[in-house]
XYZ file of C-alpha atoms in Angstrom:
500
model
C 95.854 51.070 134.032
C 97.464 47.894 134.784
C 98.586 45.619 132.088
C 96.565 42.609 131.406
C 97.380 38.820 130.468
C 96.870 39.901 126.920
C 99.427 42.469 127.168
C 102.280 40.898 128.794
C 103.179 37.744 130.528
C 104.057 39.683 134.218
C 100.185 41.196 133.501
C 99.459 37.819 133.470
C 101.120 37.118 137.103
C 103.847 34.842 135.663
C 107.856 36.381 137.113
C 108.547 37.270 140.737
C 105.737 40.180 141.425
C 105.653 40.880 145.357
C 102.621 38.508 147.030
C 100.212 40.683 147.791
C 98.267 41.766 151.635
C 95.474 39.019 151.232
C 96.751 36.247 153.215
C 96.722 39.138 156.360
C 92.628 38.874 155.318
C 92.605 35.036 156.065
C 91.856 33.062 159.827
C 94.336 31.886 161.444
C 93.690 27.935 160.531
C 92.744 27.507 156.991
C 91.290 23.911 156.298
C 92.409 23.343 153.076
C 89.899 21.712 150.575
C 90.980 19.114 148.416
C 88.799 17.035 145.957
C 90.820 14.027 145.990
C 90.160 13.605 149.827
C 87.235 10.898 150.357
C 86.287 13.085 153.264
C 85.185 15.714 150.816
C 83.678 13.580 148.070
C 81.470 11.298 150.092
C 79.633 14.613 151.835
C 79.086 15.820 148.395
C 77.276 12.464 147.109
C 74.007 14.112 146.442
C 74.333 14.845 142.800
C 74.894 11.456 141.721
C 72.099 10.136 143.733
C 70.066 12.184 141.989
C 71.035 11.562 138.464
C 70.501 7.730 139.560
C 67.295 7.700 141.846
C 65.607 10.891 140.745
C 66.077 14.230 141.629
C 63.940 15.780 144.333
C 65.580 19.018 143.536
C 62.150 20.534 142.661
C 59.983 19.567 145.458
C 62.490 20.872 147.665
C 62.729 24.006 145.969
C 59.192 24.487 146.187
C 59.003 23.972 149.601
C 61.107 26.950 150.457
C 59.130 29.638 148.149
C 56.092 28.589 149.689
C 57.465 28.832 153.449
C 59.168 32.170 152.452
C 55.649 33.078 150.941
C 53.557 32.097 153.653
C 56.263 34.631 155.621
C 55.670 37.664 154.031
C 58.045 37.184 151.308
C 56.406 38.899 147.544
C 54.722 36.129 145.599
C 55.957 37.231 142.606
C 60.187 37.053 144.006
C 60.471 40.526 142.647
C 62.975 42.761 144.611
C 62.060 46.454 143.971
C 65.226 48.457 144.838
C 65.160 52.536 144.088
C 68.478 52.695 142.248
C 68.718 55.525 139.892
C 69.185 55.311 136.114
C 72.999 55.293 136.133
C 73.987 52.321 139.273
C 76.513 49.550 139.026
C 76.941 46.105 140.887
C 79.286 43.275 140.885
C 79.033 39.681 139.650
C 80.967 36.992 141.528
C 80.863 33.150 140.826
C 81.640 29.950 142.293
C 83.603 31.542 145.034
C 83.569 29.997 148.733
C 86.347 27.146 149.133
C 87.748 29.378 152.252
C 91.526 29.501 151.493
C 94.089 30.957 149.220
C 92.035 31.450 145.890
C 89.412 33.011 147.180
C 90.847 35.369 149.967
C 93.133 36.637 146.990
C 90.550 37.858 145.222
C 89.187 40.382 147.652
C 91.184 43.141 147.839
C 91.230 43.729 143.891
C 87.440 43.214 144.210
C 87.008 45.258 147.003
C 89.184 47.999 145.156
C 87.108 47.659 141.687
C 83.829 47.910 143.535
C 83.966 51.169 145.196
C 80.692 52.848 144.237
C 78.552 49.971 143.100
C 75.743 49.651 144.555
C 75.103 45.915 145.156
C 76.353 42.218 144.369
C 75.242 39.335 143.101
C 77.359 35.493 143.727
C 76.409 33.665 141.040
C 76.988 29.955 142.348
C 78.307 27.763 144.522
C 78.617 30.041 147.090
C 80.146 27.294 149.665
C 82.139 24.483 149.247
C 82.315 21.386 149.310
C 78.305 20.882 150.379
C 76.996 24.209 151.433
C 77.010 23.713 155.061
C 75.718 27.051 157.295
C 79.179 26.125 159.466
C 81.077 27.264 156.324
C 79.631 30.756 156.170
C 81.935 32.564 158.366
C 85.052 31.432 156.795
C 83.625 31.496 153.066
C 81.253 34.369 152.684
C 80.950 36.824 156.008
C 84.824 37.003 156.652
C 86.310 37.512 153.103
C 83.277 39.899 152.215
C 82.932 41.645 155.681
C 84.477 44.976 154.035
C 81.976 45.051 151.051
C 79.351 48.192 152.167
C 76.694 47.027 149.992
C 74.082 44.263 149.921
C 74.907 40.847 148.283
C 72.221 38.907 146.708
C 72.991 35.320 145.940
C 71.768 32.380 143.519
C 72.787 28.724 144.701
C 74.838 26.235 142.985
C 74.575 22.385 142.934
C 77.147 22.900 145.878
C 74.740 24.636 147.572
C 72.200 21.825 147.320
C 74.151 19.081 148.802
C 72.586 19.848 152.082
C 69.084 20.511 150.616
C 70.165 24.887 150.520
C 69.321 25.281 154.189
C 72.425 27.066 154.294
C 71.631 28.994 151.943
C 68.086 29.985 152.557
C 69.581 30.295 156.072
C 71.837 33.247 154.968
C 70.407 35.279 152.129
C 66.439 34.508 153.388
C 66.398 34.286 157.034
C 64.427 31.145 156.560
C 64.500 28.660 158.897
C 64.934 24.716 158.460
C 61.953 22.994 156.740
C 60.119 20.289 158.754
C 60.900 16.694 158.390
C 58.845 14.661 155.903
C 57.766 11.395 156.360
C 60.089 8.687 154.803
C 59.515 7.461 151.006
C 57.570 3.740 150.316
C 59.790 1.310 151.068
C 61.829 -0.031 147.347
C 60.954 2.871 145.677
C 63.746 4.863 143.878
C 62.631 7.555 146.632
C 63.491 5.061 149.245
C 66.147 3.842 147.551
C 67.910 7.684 147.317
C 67.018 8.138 150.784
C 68.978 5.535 152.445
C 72.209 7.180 151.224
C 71.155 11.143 150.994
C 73.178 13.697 153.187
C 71.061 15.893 155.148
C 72.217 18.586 157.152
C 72.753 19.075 161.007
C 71.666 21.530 163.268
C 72.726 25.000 162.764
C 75.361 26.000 165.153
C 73.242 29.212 166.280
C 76.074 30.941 168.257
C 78.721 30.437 165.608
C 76.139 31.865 162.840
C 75.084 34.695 165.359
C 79.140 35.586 165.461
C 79.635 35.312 161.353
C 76.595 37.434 160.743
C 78.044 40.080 163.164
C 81.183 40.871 160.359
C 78.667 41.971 157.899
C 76.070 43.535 160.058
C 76.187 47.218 159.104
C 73.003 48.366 158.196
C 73.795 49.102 154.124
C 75.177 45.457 153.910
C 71.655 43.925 154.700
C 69.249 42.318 152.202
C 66.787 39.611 152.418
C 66.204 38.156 149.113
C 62.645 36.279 148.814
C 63.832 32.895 148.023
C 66.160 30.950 145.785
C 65.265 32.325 142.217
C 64.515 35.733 142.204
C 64.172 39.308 139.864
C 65.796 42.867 140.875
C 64.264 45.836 139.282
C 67.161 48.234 139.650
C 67.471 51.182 137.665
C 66.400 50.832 133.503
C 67.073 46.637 133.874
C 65.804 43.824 135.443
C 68.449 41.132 137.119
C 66.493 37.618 136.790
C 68.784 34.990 138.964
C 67.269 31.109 138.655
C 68.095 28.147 141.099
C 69.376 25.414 138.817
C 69.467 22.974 141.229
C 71.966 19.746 141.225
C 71.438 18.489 138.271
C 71.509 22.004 136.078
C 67.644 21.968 135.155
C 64.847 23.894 136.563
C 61.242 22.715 137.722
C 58.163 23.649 136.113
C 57.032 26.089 138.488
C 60.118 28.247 138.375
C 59.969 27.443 134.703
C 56.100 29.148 134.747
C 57.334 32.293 136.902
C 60.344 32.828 134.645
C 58.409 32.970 131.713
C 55.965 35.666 133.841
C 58.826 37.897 135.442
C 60.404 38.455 131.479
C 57.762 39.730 130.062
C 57.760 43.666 129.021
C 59.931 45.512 127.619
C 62.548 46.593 130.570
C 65.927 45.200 129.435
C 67.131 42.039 131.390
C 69.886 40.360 132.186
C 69.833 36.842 133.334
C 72.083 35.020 136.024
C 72.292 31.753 136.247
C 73.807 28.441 138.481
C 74.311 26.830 134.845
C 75.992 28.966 131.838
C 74.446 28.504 128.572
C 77.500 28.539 126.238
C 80.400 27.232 127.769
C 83.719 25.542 126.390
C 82.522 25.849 122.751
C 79.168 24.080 123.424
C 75.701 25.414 123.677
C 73.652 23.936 127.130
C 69.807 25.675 126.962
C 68.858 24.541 130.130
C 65.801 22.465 130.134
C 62.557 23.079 131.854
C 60.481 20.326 133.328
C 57.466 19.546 130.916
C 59.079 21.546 128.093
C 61.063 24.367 126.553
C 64.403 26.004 127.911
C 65.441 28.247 129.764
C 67.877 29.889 126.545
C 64.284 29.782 124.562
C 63.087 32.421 126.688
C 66.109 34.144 127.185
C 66.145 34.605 123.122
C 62.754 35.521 122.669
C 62.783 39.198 121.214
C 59.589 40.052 123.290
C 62.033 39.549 126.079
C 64.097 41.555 125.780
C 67.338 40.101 127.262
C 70.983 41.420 126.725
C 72.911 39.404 128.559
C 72.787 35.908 130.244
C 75.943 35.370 132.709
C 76.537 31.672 134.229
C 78.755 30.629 136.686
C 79.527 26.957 137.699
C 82.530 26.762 135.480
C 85.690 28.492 137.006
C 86.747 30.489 134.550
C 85.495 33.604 132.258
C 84.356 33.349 128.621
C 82.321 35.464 126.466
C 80.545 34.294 123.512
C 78.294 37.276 121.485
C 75.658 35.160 119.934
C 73.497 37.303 117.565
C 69.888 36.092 117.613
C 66.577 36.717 115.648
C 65.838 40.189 114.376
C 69.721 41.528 114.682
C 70.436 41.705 118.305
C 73.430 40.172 119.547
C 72.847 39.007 123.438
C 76.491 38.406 125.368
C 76.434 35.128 127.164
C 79.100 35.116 129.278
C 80.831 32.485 131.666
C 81.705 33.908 134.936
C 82.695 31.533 137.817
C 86.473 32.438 138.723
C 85.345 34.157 142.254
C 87.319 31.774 144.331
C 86.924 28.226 143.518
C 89.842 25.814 141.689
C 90.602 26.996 138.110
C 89.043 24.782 135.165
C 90.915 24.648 132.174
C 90.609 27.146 129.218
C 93.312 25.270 127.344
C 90.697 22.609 126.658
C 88.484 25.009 124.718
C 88.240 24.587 121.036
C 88.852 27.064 118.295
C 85.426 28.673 118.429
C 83.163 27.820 116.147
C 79.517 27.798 118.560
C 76.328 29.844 116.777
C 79.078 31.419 114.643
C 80.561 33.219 116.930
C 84.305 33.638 115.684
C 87.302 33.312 117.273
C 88.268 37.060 116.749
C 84.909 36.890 118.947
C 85.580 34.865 121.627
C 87.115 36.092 124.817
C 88.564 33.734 127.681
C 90.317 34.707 131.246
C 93.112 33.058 131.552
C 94.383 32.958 127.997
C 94.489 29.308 126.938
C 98.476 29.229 126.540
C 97.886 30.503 130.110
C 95.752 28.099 131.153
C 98.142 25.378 129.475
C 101.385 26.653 131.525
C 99.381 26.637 134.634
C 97.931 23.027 134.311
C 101.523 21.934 133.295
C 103.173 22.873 135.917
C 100.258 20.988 138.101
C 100.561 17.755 136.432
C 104.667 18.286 136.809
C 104.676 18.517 140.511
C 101.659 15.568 141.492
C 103.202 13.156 138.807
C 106.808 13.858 140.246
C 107.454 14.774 136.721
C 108.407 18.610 136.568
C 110.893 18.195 133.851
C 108.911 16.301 131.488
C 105.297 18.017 131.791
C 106.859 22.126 132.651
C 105.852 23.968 129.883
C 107.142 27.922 129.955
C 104.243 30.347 129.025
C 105.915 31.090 125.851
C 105.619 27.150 124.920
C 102.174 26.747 125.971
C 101.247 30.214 124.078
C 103.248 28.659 120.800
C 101.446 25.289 120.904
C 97.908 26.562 121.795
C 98.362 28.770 118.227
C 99.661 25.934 115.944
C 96.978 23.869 117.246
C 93.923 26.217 117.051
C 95.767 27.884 114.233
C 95.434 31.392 115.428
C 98.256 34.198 116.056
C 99.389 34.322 120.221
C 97.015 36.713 121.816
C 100.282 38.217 122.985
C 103.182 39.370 121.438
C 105.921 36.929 122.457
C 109.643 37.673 122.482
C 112.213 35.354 120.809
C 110.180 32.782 118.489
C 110.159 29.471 120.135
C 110.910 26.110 118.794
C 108.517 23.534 119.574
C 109.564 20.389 119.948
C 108.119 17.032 120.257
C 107.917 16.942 123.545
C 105.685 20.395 124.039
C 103.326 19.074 121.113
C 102.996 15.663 123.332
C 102.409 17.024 126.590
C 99.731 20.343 124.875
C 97.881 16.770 123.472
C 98.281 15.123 127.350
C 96.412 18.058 129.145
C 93.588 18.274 126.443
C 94.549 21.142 124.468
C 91.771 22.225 122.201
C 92.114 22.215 118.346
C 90.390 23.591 115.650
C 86.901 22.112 114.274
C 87.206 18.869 112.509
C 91.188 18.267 113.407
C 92.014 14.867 114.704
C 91.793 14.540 118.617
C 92.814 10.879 119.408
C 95.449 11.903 121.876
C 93.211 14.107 123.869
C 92.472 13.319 127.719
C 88.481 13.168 129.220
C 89.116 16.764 130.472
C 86.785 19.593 131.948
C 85.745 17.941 135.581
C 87.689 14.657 135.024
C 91.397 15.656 134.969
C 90.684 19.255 135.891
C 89.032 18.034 139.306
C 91.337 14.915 139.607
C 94.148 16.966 140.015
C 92.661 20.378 140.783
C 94.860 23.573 141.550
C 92.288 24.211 144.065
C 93.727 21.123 146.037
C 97.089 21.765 144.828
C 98.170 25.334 144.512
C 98.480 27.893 147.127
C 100.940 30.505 145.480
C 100.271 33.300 142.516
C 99.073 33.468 139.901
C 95.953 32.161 140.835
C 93.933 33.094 137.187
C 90.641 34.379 139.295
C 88.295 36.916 138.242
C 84.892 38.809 138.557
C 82.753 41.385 136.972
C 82.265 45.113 137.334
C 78.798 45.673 135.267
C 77.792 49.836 135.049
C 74.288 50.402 133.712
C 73.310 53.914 132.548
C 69.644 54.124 130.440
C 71.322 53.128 127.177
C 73.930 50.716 127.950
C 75.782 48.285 130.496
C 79.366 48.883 130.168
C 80.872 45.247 131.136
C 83.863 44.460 132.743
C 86.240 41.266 133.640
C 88.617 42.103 136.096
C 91.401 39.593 136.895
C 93.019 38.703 140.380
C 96.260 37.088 140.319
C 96.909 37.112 143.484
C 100.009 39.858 143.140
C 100.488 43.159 145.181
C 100.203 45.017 141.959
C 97.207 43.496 140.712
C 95.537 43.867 144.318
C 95.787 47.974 143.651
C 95.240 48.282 139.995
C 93.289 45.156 139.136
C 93.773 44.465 135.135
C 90.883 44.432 132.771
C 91.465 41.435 130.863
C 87.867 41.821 128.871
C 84.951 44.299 128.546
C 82.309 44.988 126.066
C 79.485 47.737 125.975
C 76.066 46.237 125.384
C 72.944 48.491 124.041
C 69.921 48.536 126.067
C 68.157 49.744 123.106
């Protein structure tokens, strides 16, 4: 087995490893996506209108379910597959940004899925706004080789052209008709003056992406945005959590209906609900959350897994009557790396930091970001920060032992203690933070790797779950981006949850 980041720094990607096959996997022209380009961020405008004018996330989303219903879709969104007892599938987040990042994952994903029997993308599955022109680059091409089907859930990404993409792809839906225009000076109005709708489908151009993944065990046709699998001894739940990270009160209602019973379940959703040291429960419109349900012991859940935020993390809450449910944070399929560094010493529903997992280690995650901030602020000597400096700091800050063993003891100095405090490094509960940045999607999306870096180690990741009648045996797989690491990918986390 390969070695990990938490084994050594090469396991890690950091030296001179040999660049692995993926860029052979890529087009010809790669349009490469940056988030400081007002060509990107004025598509993608949706979200804020929303949070100002109202968001008509909901009605939208209702819209769909009852055009897939009035298709034949099931009314209850339940997929039925006849997987036996002992199946696994792969979970995937945040993943379609169509160049470097995300074609680097694929052959190390492709290599830990043989045998699995499905996957599900758990966000954001094209970047920047969704659009069904992205789908050939972002999701047929890089997962052409996958044999199995691939369910999907949609990120706020996916929203930013109402998920007509989307439904497009995984529901064979077609466009909704137009609506008539809002009262004039409403906030409806208002939001519609400056909301970005999407074009016309380029029919040809879909017809040729759908042909790269158009063997007969590849297909699926999920029945709408949200949906339930029934595979094996679990249920899969996946929820639409729109732009704004909320759901409606209708998908609220069917949630509550498809977890009843006693089946184990395991939720997937657009929105994680512990992430970066903080608990987020999701609210439902007109009351209650969506981690409410998702802890009720007549439930039954064991797992909730989020994407939205690139990066893994694992928190093992235990809950009322002495089960412990993993929520884990799973969006490093493809998409710019967001900062680990910036997570706290944990300290969230008592889970401990002996606890906590992360992917990529926060000294990682430091070095990485340093080197970032070095070359776009012309200022490599000043910010650079070895992994063995960014490892040292992150443990006198958070006051914990380096996850791995370094070699010679290093001497920090001033200057790394300045620069750890520039880029946001967390600290433990209660210690004095003045000198900390805004971070998560401020700095981390102001200056993104995503629009910046096109060389390993790329920190991505995914998950291998395999479910037999007692347990799902978890795992975290890293892709760095490395030949090695393409054949062997390293397990940088995994964790065996009862179903019991």
């Amino acid at each position: 087995m390969a070695h990990s980041s938490r084994d050594t720094a090469e396991g890690a990607g950091w030296g001179n490893a040999q660049l692995g096959t993926y860029k052979g996997l890529m087009p010809a022209r790669v349009e490469k996506l940056s988030w400081l380009d007002p060509r990107t961020l004025w598509p993608a405008r949706n979200g804020v209108l929303a949070s100002w004018f109202g968001d008509p996330t909901g009605r939208t989303r209702g819209r769909w379910v009852e055009q897939r219903v009035a298709a034949g879709a099931p009314a209850d969104a339940v997929v039925r597959r006849t997987d036996s007892d002992h199946f696994s599938f792969m979970v995937i987040g945040d993943t379609g940004e169509g160049d470097d990042p995300q074609y680097a994952v694929v052959p190390g994903f492709l290599k830990a899925s043989q045998g699995t029997d499905f996957a599900v993308l758990a966000s954001d599955v094209i970047y920047p706004v969704g659009s069904t022109e992205d789908y050939g680059t972002k999701f047929f091409r890089p997962y052409r080789d996958y044999p199995a089907p691939i369910y999907a859930i949609p990120g706020n990404h996916d929203w930013y052209e109402d998920l007509q993409g989307f439904m497009r792809v995984f529901c064979e839906a077609p466009p909704l008709t137009p609506q008539a225009r809002p009262r004039p000076l409403t906030r409806a109005w208002f939001r519609s003056l400056l909301w970005h709708s999407p074009g016309a489908a380029d029919e040809q151009r879909l017809a040729e992406a759908r042909a790269l993944r158009s063997a007969p065990s590849q297909q699926a046709v999920q029945p709408g945005p949200y949906w339930a699998i029934d595979a094996g001894p679990v249920r899969i739940i996946g929820i639409d959590t729109g732009l704004l990270g909320t759901i409606d009160a209708e998908q609220g209602r069917w949630l509550r209906e498809v977890s009843r019973g006693e089946r184990p379940k395991i939720l997937v959703t657009g929105s994680p609900l512990y992430v970066d040291g903080e608990h987020h429960p999701c609210a439902i419109e007109g009351g209650g959350t969506v981690d409410a349900i998702v802890r009720d012991p007549e439930h039954h859940y064991v797992a909730a897994i989020g994407g939205d935020i690139h990066n893994y993390q694992r928190y093992p809450v235990r809950v009322d009557g002495g089960r412990t449910i993993q929520y884990v944070v799973a969006g490093g399929g493809g998409a710019f790396m967001h900062a680990t560094h910036t997570v706290p010493r944990a300290s969230v529903a008592d889970v401990t930091e002996e606890e906590f997992r992360c992917y990529p280690l926060r000294g990682d995650s430091l070095a990485f970001y340093s080197r970032l901030y070095g070359r776009r602020l012309r200022m490599p000597r000043f910010f650079t920060l070895t992994e063995a400096e960014a490892t040292a700091v992150i443990a006198e800050r958070l006051g914990i032992p380096p996850t791995r063993t370094q070699g010679e003891p290093v001497r920090l100095t001033r200057r790394i203690r300045v620069v750890a405090s520039l880029l946001g490094a967390g600290r433990r509960p209660g210690r004095n933070t003045h000198f900390r940045l805004p971070v998560r999607k401020t700095y981390t999306q102001l200056f993104s790797p995503g629009s910046a870096t096109y060389s390993p180690p790329f920190f991505k990741c995914f998950l291998r779950l395999d479910v037999t009648p007692s347990a799902v045996h978890l795992r975290c797989h890293s892709a760095t981006g490395t030949l090695d690491h393409e054949i062997d990918p390293p397990v940088e986390d995994e964790v065996t949850i009862p179903l019991s």
